[in-house]
Amino acid sequence: GENVEQHPSTLSVQEGDSAVIKCTYSDSASNYFPWYKQELGKGPQLIIDIRSNVGEKKDQRIAVTLNKTAKHFSLHITETQPEDSAVYFCAAGRGTSYGKLTFGQGTILTVHP
Amino acid sequence: GAVVSQHPSWVICKSGTSVKIECRSLDFQATTMFWYRQFPKQSLMLMATSNEGSKATYEQGVEKDKFLINHASLTLSTLTVTSAHPEDSSFYICSARGGLTDTQYFGPGTRLTVL
């Protein structure tokens, strides 16, 4: 089955700096890669996703890049703010009718004011 | 984005009792719903996948007789934890996807504490 590795497990940055979280996946058939933000005691919130037919996607301060050959994808957050502090999860899935996702281990991002 | 609700948000029960958790998609029809379990400071562990009108598919190691899942309509799925024990205490989260898209939208989660 699919295996997703996520690094780093914790990331601490100063407000205004950039943050990068990286994930690798094992199943070459995976073609959908979402990123979720989870705040304490809440459910994950989709922040951005990318499909295997594109290499990069950007939404304001957030961007995701995908390297299919190397089977890795990354989340980039620029101009970080304290409210960006949360746990971030990457995931990988196939474009099947069931849409099952495999999640990474999560990254605790702390943005210091 | 699409909205998924869960009820209750938290529940405390005695060992041996059963607890039902509801998951609703509020503004779209969810052909597939997923149930996850999350332990503190850990990732999401998929328990089962449910499709409207059919039996749920459970992940390896998840007891289907203990975690009963019903997906009775395109907007509602329920998870019943039967004969709950303290080790079942966890954060249970559902997600829903509509149509043929891969996008999953998560509910806010339910904190279950079994005494």
PDB file of C-alpha atoms in Angstrom:
ATOM      1  CA  GLY A   1       0.000   0.000   0.000  1.00  0.00           C
ATOM      2  CA  GLU A   2       0.886   3.681  -0.066  1.00  0.00           C
ATOM      3  CA  ASN A   3       3.365   5.095   2.437  1.00  0.00           C
ATOM      4  CA  VAL A   4       3.800   8.825   3.028  1.00  0.00           C
ATOM      5  CA  GLU A   5       6.773  10.240   4.910  1.00  0.00           C
ATOM      6  CA  GLN A   6       6.661  13.838   6.155  1.00  0.00           C
ATOM      7  CA  HIS A   7       9.505  16.045   7.413  1.00  0.00           C
ATOM      8  CA  PRO A   8      10.241  17.818   9.626  1.00  0.00           C
ATOM      9  CA  SER A   9       8.104  16.729  12.564  1.00  0.00           C
ATOM     10  CA  THR A  10       8.449  20.158  14.152  1.00  0.00           C
ATOM     11  CA  LEU A  11       9.308  23.500  12.594  1.00  0.00           C
ATOM     12  CA  SER A  12       9.839  26.777  14.375  1.00  0.00           C
ATOM     13  CA  VAL A  13      10.141  30.062  12.458  1.00  0.00           C
ATOM     14  CA  GLN A  14      10.025  33.757  13.114  1.00  0.00           C
ATOM     15  CA  GLU A  15       7.056  35.763  11.907  1.00  0.00           C
ATOM     16  CA  GLY A  16       7.644  36.876   8.330  1.00  0.00           C
ATOM     17  CA  ASP A  17       9.975  34.006   7.488  1.00  0.00           C
ATOM     18  CA  SER A  18       9.125  31.198   5.086  1.00  0.00           C
ATOM     19  CA  ALA A  19       8.310  27.634   6.096  1.00  0.00           C
ATOM     20  CA  VAL A  20       8.764  24.519   3.982  1.00  0.00           C
ATOM     21  CA  ILE A  21       7.386  21.063   4.733  1.00  0.00           C
ATOM     22  CA  LYS A  22       8.307  18.095   2.587  1.00  0.00           C
ATOM     23  CA  CYS A  23       6.625  14.764   1.885  1.00  0.00           C
ATOM     24  CA  THR A  24       7.565  11.699  -0.087  1.00  0.00           C
ATOM     25  CA  TYR A  25       5.244   8.959  -1.254  1.00  0.00           C
ATOM     26  CA  SER A  26       5.801   5.411  -2.415  1.00  0.00           C
ATOM     27  CA  ASP A  27       2.931   4.571  -4.782  1.00  0.00           C
ATOM     28  CA  SER A  28       3.640   5.859  -8.272  1.00  0.00           C
ATOM     29  CA  ALA A  29      -0.075   5.520  -9.038  1.00  0.00           C
ATOM     30  CA  SER A  30      -0.956   8.268  -6.550  1.00  0.00           C
ATOM     31  CA  ASN A  31      -2.124  11.361  -8.379  1.00  0.00           C
ATOM     32  CA  TYR A  32      -3.786  13.587  -5.800  1.00  0.00           C
ATOM     33  CA  PHE A  33      -1.882  15.401  -3.038  1.00  0.00           C
ATOM     34  CA  PRO A  34      -3.766  17.582  -0.554  1.00  0.00           C
ATOM     35  CA  TRP A  35      -2.426  19.515   2.413  1.00  0.00           C
ATOM     36  CA  TYR A  36      -4.428  19.975   5.596  1.00  0.00           C
ATOM     37  CA  LYS A  37      -4.056  22.341   8.533  1.00  0.00           C
ATOM     38  CA  GLN A  38      -5.264  21.135  11.910  1.00  0.00           C
ATOM     39  CA  GLU A  39      -5.653  23.392  14.914  1.00  0.00           C
ATOM     40  CA  LEU A  40      -5.829  21.984  18.421  1.00  0.00           C
ATOM     41  CA  GLY A  41      -9.069  20.120  19.077  1.00  0.00           C
ATOM     42  CA  LYS A  42     -10.404  20.667  15.572  1.00  0.00           C
ATOM     43  CA  GLY A  43     -10.727  18.674  12.382  1.00  0.00           C
ATOM     44  CA  PRO A  44      -8.255  19.077   9.508  1.00  0.00           C
ATOM     45  CA  GLN A  45      -8.946  21.908   7.083  1.00  0.00           C
ATOM     46  CA  LEU A  46      -7.961  21.619   3.434  1.00  0.00           C
ATOM     47  CA  ILE A  47      -5.618  24.477   2.559  1.00  0.00           C
ATOM     48  CA  ILE A  48      -4.365  23.511  -0.881  1.00  0.00           C
ATOM     49  CA  ASP A  49      -4.151  20.484  -3.142  1.00  0.00           C
ATOM     50  CA  ILE A  50      -2.397  19.494  -6.327  1.00  0.00           C
ATOM     51  CA  ARG A  51      -2.943  16.853  -8.939  1.00  0.00           C
ATOM     52  CA  SER A  52      -0.249  15.019 -10.839  1.00  0.00           C
ATOM     53  CA  ASN A  53      -0.871  16.823 -14.097  1.00  0.00           C
ATOM     54  CA  VAL A  54       0.621  20.042 -12.696  1.00  0.00           C
ATOM     55  CA  GLY A  55       3.968  20.748 -11.043  1.00  0.00           C
ATOM     56  CA  GLU A  56       3.097  23.767  -8.925  1.00  0.00           C
ATOM     57  CA  LYS A  57       0.065  25.516  -7.510  1.00  0.00           C
ATOM     58  CA  LYS A  58      -0.127  28.746  -5.581  1.00  0.00           C
ATOM     59  CA  ASP A  59      -2.792  30.388  -3.462  1.00  0.00           C
ATOM     60  CA  GLN A  60      -1.725  33.712  -1.941  1.00  0.00           C
ATOM     61  CA  ARG A  61       0.974  32.875   0.659  1.00  0.00           C
ATOM     62  CA  ILE A  62       0.716  29.137   0.179  1.00  0.00           C
ATOM     63  CA  ALA A  63       2.240  27.087  -2.627  1.00  0.00           C
ATOM     64  CA  VAL A  64       2.695  23.404  -3.297  1.00  0.00           C
ATOM     65  CA  THR A  65       5.211  21.814  -5.651  1.00  0.00           C
ATOM     66  CA  LEU A  66       5.170  18.279  -6.984  1.00  0.00           C
ATOM     67  CA  ASN A  67       7.991  16.194  -8.436  1.00  0.00           C
ATOM     68  CA  LYS A  68       6.444  13.026  -9.809  1.00  0.00           C
ATOM     69  CA  THR A  69       9.748  11.530 -10.885  1.00  0.00           C
ATOM     70  CA  ALA A  70      11.203  11.786  -7.399  1.00  0.00           C
ATOM     71  CA  LYS A  71       7.820  11.128  -5.786  1.00  0.00           C
ATOM     72  CA  HIS A  72       7.915  14.060  -3.449  1.00  0.00           C
ATOM     73  CA  PHE A  73       5.871  17.185  -2.883  1.00  0.00           C
ATOM     74  CA  SER A  74       6.316  20.211  -0.681  1.00  0.00           C
ATOM     75  CA  LEU A  75       4.282  22.918   1.031  1.00  0.00           C
ATOM     76  CA  HIS A  76       5.674  26.435   1.053  1.00  0.00           C
ATOM     77  CA  ILE A  77       4.275  29.143   3.306  1.00  0.00           C
ATOM     78  CA  THR A  78       5.671  32.628   2.818  1.00  0.00           C
ATOM     79  CA  GLU A  79       5.432  35.635   5.136  1.00  0.00           C
ATOM     80  CA  THR A  80       4.374  33.416   8.007  1.00  0.00           C
ATOM     81  CA  GLN A  81       2.063  34.786  10.676  1.00  0.00           C
ATOM     82  CA  PRO A  82       1.379  33.566  14.237  1.00  0.00           C
ATOM     83  CA  GLU A  83      -2.026  32.304  13.111  1.00  0.00           C
ATOM     84  CA  ASP A  84      -0.266  29.904  10.763  1.00  0.00           C
ATOM     85  CA  SER A  85       0.830  27.967  13.859  1.00  0.00           C
ATOM     86  CA  ALA A  86      -0.844  24.537  13.682  1.00  0.00           C
ATOM     87  CA  VAL A  87      -0.205  20.938  12.681  1.00  0.00           C
ATOM     88  CA  TYR A  88       0.094  20.413   8.944  1.00  0.00           C
ATOM     89  CA  PHE A  89      -0.558  17.067   7.257  1.00  0.00           C
ATOM     90  CA  CYS A  90       0.251  16.032   3.732  1.00  0.00           C
ATOM     91  CA  ALA A  91      -1.622  13.189   2.081  1.00  0.00           C
ATOM     92  CA  ALA A  92      -1.546  11.157  -1.104  1.00  0.00           C
ATOM     93  CA  GLY A  93      -4.315   9.375  -2.933  1.00  0.00           C
ATOM     94  CA  ARG A  94      -5.295   7.755  -6.164  1.00  0.00           C
ATOM     95  CA  GLY A  95      -7.896   9.110  -8.484  1.00  0.00           C
ATOM     96  CA  THR A  96     -10.256   6.201  -7.878  1.00  0.00           C
ATOM     97  CA  SER A  97     -13.939   6.453  -7.153  1.00  0.00           C
ATOM     98  CA  TYR A  98     -13.267   5.895  -3.455  1.00  0.00           C
ATOM     99  CA  GLY A  99     -10.624   8.564  -2.976  1.00  0.00           C
ATOM    100  CA  LYS A 100      -8.806   6.931  -0.064  1.00  0.00           C
ATOM    101  CA  LEU A 101      -6.005   9.113   1.314  1.00  0.00           C
ATOM    102  CA  THR A 102      -2.832   8.128   3.122  1.00  0.00           C
ATOM    103  CA  PHE A 103      -1.563  10.782   5.536  1.00  0.00           C
ATOM    104  CA  GLY A 104       1.912  11.813   6.571  1.00  0.00           C
ATOM    105  CA  GLN A 105       2.885  11.962  10.231  1.00  0.00           C
ATOM    106  CA  GLY A 106       2.267  15.684  10.554  1.00  0.00           C
ATOM    107  CA  THR A 107       4.433  18.764  11.157  1.00  0.00           C
ATOM    108  CA  ILE A 108       3.950  21.039  14.145  1.00  0.00           C
ATOM    109  CA  LEU A 109       4.582  24.557  12.857  1.00  0.00           C
ATOM    110  CA  THR A 110       5.198  27.302  15.388  1.00  0.00           C
ATOM    111  CA  VAL A 111       5.471  30.907  14.215  1.00  0.00           C
ATOM    112  CA  HIS A 112       6.993  33.200  16.816  1.00  0.00           C
ATOM    113  CA  PRO A 113       5.863  36.837  16.810  1.00  0.00           C
TER     114      PRO A 113
ATOM    115  CA  GLY B   1     -15.431  25.138   0.946  1.00  0.00           C
ATOM    116  CA  ALA B   2     -17.907  22.395   1.690  1.00  0.00           C
ATOM    117  CA  VAL B   3     -19.165  22.010   5.255  1.00  0.00           C
ATOM    118  CA  VAL B   4     -19.174  18.780   7.221  1.00  0.00           C
ATOM    119  CA  SER B   5     -20.608  18.602  10.718  1.00  0.00           C
ATOM    120  CA  GLN B   6     -20.247  16.059  13.479  1.00  0.00           C
ATOM    121  CA  HIS B   7     -22.378  15.433  16.511  1.00  0.00           C
ATOM    122  CA  PRO B   8     -21.669  15.293  19.340  1.00  0.00           C
ATOM    123  CA  SER B   9     -18.447  17.275  19.579  1.00  0.00           C
ATOM    124  CA  TRP B  10     -17.556  15.439  22.756  1.00  0.00           C
ATOM    125  CA  VAL B  11     -19.012  12.572  24.752  1.00  0.00           C
ATOM    126  CA  ILE B  12     -18.172  10.839  28.018  1.00  0.00           C
ATOM    127  CA  CYS B  13     -19.586   7.387  28.624  1.00  0.00           C
ATOM    128  CA  LYS B  14     -19.212   4.448  30.950  1.00  0.00           C
ATOM    129  CA  SER B  15     -17.367   1.325  29.953  1.00  0.00           C
ATOM    130  CA  GLY B  16     -19.658  -1.198  28.277  1.00  0.00           C
ATOM    131  CA  THR B  17     -22.070   1.294  26.776  1.00  0.00           C
ATOM    132  CA  SER B  18     -22.477   2.169  23.101  1.00  0.00           C
ATOM    133  CA  VAL B  19     -21.960   5.582  21.578  1.00  0.00           C
ATOM    134  CA  LYS B  20     -23.216   6.872  18.239  1.00  0.00           C
ATOM    135  CA  ILE B  21     -21.475   9.671  16.327  1.00  0.00           C
ATOM    136  CA  GLU B  22     -23.146  11.396  13.408  1.00  0.00           C
ATOM    137  CA  CYS B  23     -21.431  12.906  10.387  1.00  0.00           C
ATOM    138  CA  ARG B  24     -23.358  15.146   8.014  1.00  0.00           C
ATOM    139  CA  SER B  25     -22.458  16.902   4.799  1.00  0.00           C
ATOM    140  CA  LEU B  26     -24.416  20.139   4.983  1.00  0.00           C
ATOM    141  CA  ASP B  27     -24.187  21.610   1.509  1.00  0.00           C
ATOM    142  CA  PHE B  28     -23.307  18.748  -0.805  1.00  0.00           C
ATOM    143  CA  GLN B  29     -24.138  15.125  -1.398  1.00  0.00           C
ATOM    144  CA  ALA B  30     -21.422  12.827  -0.122  1.00  0.00           C
ATOM    145  CA  THR B  31     -21.177   9.629  -2.091  1.00  0.00           C
ATOM    146  CA  THR B  32     -18.307   8.500   0.102  1.00  0.00           C
ATOM    147  CA  MET B  33     -17.572   9.165   3.746  1.00  0.00           C
ATOM    148  CA  PHE B  34     -14.525   8.186   5.743  1.00  0.00           C
ATOM    149  CA  TRP B  35     -14.017   7.624   9.439  1.00  0.00           C
ATOM    150  CA  TYR B  36     -10.669   8.318  11.046  1.00  0.00           C
ATOM    151  CA  ARG B  37      -9.271   7.933  14.503  1.00  0.00           C
ATOM    152  CA  GLN B  38      -6.575  10.200  15.883  1.00  0.00           C
ATOM    153  CA  PHE B  39      -4.548   9.733  19.048  1.00  0.00           C
ATOM    154  CA  PRO B  40      -2.870  12.729  20.719  1.00  0.00           C
ATOM    155  CA  LYS B  41       0.019  14.134  18.701  1.00  0.00           C
ATOM    156  CA  GLN B  42      -0.407  11.489  16.035  1.00  0.00           C
ATOM    157  CA  SER B  43      -1.608  11.369  12.473  1.00  0.00           C
ATOM    158  CA  LEU B  44      -5.028  10.361  11.205  1.00  0.00           C
ATOM    159  CA  MET B  45      -5.654   6.639  10.996  1.00  0.00           C
ATOM    160  CA  LEU B  46      -8.300   5.580   8.502  1.00  0.00           C
ATOM    161  CA  MET B  47     -10.781   3.194  10.083  1.00  0.00           C
ATOM    162  CA  ALA B  48     -13.281   2.615   7.302  1.00  0.00           C
ATOM    163  CA  THR B  49     -14.735   3.876   4.065  1.00  0.00           C
ATOM    164  CA  SER B  50     -18.476   4.003   3.596  1.00  0.00           C
ATOM    165  CA  ASN B  51     -20.465   4.458   0.431  1.00  0.00           C
ATOM    166  CA  GLU B  52     -24.118   5.389   0.461  1.00  0.00           C
ATOM    167  CA  GLY B  53     -26.333   2.339   0.373  1.00  0.00           C
ATOM    168  CA  SER B  54     -23.613  -0.261   0.718  1.00  0.00           C
ATOM    169  CA  LYS B  55     -21.578  -1.915   3.463  1.00  0.00           C
ATOM    170  CA  ALA B  56     -18.545  -0.118   4.789  1.00  0.00           C
ATOM    171  CA  THR B  57     -15.044  -1.243   3.940  1.00  0.00           C
ATOM    172  CA  TYR B  58     -12.896  -1.552   7.046  1.00  0.00           C
ATOM    173  CA  GLU B  59      -9.140  -1.142   7.223  1.00  0.00           C
ATOM    174  CA  GLN B  60      -7.021  -4.010   8.408  1.00  0.00           C
ATOM    175  CA  GLY B  61      -7.096  -4.358  12.175  1.00  0.00           C
ATOM    176  CA  VAL B  62     -10.350  -2.449  12.670  1.00  0.00           C
ATOM    177  CA  GLU B  63     -13.111  -4.573  14.207  1.00  0.00           C
ATOM    178  CA  LYS B  64     -16.242  -4.135  12.126  1.00  0.00           C
ATOM    179  CA  ASP B  65     -18.460  -5.549  14.869  1.00  0.00           C
ATOM    180  CA  LYS B  66     -17.145  -3.023  17.334  1.00  0.00           C
ATOM    181  CA  PHE B  67     -17.229   0.016  15.081  1.00  0.00           C
ATOM    182  CA  LEU B  68     -20.545  -0.100  13.253  1.00  0.00           C
ATOM    183  CA  ILE B  69     -20.853   2.240  10.318  1.00  0.00           C
ATOM    184  CA  ASN B  70     -24.056   3.138   8.537  1.00  0.00           C
ATOM    185  CA  HIS B  71     -24.252   5.419   5.502  1.00  0.00           C
ATOM    186  CA  ALA B  72     -28.001   5.667   5.193  1.00  0.00           C
ATOM    187  CA  SER B  73     -28.224   8.708   2.940  1.00  0.00           C
ATOM    188  CA  LEU B  74     -26.072  10.957   0.782  1.00  0.00           C
ATOM    189  CA  THR B  75     -25.709  13.408   3.648  1.00  0.00           C
ATOM    190  CA  LEU B  76     -25.453  11.230   6.743  1.00  0.00           C
ATOM    191  CA  SER B  77     -23.104   8.564   8.037  1.00  0.00           C
ATOM    192  CA  THR B  78     -22.990   7.248  11.585  1.00  0.00           C
ATOM    193  CA  LEU B  79     -20.295   5.494  13.581  1.00  0.00           C
ATOM    194  CA  THR B  80     -21.394   3.466  16.591  1.00  0.00           C
ATOM    195  CA  VAL B  81     -18.753   2.359  19.062  1.00  0.00           C
ATOM    196  CA  THR B  82     -20.251  -0.709  20.694  1.00  0.00           C
ATOM    197  CA  SER B  83     -19.398  -1.904  24.185  1.00  0.00           C
ATOM    198  CA  ALA B  84     -16.925   0.914  24.580  1.00  0.00           C
ATOM    199  CA  HIS B  85     -13.805   0.467  26.704  1.00  0.00           C
ATOM    200  CA  PRO B  86     -11.247   3.001  27.944  1.00  0.00           C
ATOM    201  CA  GLU B  87      -8.871   2.075  25.120  1.00  0.00           C
ATOM    202  CA  ASP B  88     -11.521   3.314  22.658  1.00  0.00           C
ATOM    203  CA  SER B  89     -11.072   6.823  24.020  1.00  0.00           C
ATOM    204  CA  SER B  90      -9.857   8.924  21.122  1.00  0.00           C
ATOM    205  CA  PHE B  91     -10.641  11.731  18.700  1.00  0.00           C
ATOM    206  CA  TYR B  92     -12.896  10.455  15.921  1.00  0.00           C
ATOM    207  CA  ILE B  93     -13.084  12.462  12.718  1.00  0.00           C
ATOM    208  CA  CYS B  94     -15.202  11.931   9.639  1.00  0.00           C
ATOM    209  CA  SER B  95     -14.654  13.267   6.156  1.00  0.00           C
ATOM    210  CA  ALA B  96     -16.845  13.406   3.099  1.00  0.00           C
ATOM    211  CA  ARG B  97     -16.292  13.632  -0.611  1.00  0.00           C
ATOM    212  CA  GLY B  98     -18.881  14.266  -3.255  1.00  0.00           C
ATOM    213  CA  GLY B  99     -19.201  12.935  -6.758  1.00  0.00           C
ATOM    214  CA  LEU B 100     -16.036  11.946  -8.578  1.00  0.00           C
ATOM    215  CA  THR B 101     -13.684  14.500  -7.056  1.00  0.00           C
ATOM    216  CA  ASP B 102     -10.866  13.454  -4.756  1.00  0.00           C
ATOM    217  CA  THR B 103     -11.342  16.354  -2.371  1.00  0.00           C
ATOM    218  CA  GLN B 104     -12.182  15.319   1.169  1.00  0.00           C
ATOM    219  CA  TYR B 105     -13.714  17.759   3.619  1.00  0.00           C
ATOM    220  CA  PHE B 106     -13.359  16.965   7.282  1.00  0.00           C
ATOM    221  CA  GLY B 107     -15.744  17.380  10.155  1.00  0.00           C
ATOM    222  CA  PRO B 108     -14.688  19.066  13.405  1.00  0.00           C
ATOM    223  CA  GLY B 109     -14.182  15.761  15.204  1.00  0.00           C
ATOM    224  CA  THR B 110     -15.713  14.056  18.240  1.00  0.00           C
ATOM    225  CA  ARG B 111     -13.770  13.555  21.450  1.00  0.00           C
ATOM    226  CA  LEU B 112     -14.791  10.248  23.045  1.00  0.00           C
ATOM    227  CA  THR B 113     -13.818   9.510  26.632  1.00  0.00           C
ATOM    228  CA  VAL B 114     -14.707   6.134  28.072  1.00  0.00           C
ATOM    229  CA  LEU B 115     -14.542   5.870  31.854  1.00  0.00           C
TER     230      LEU B 115
END
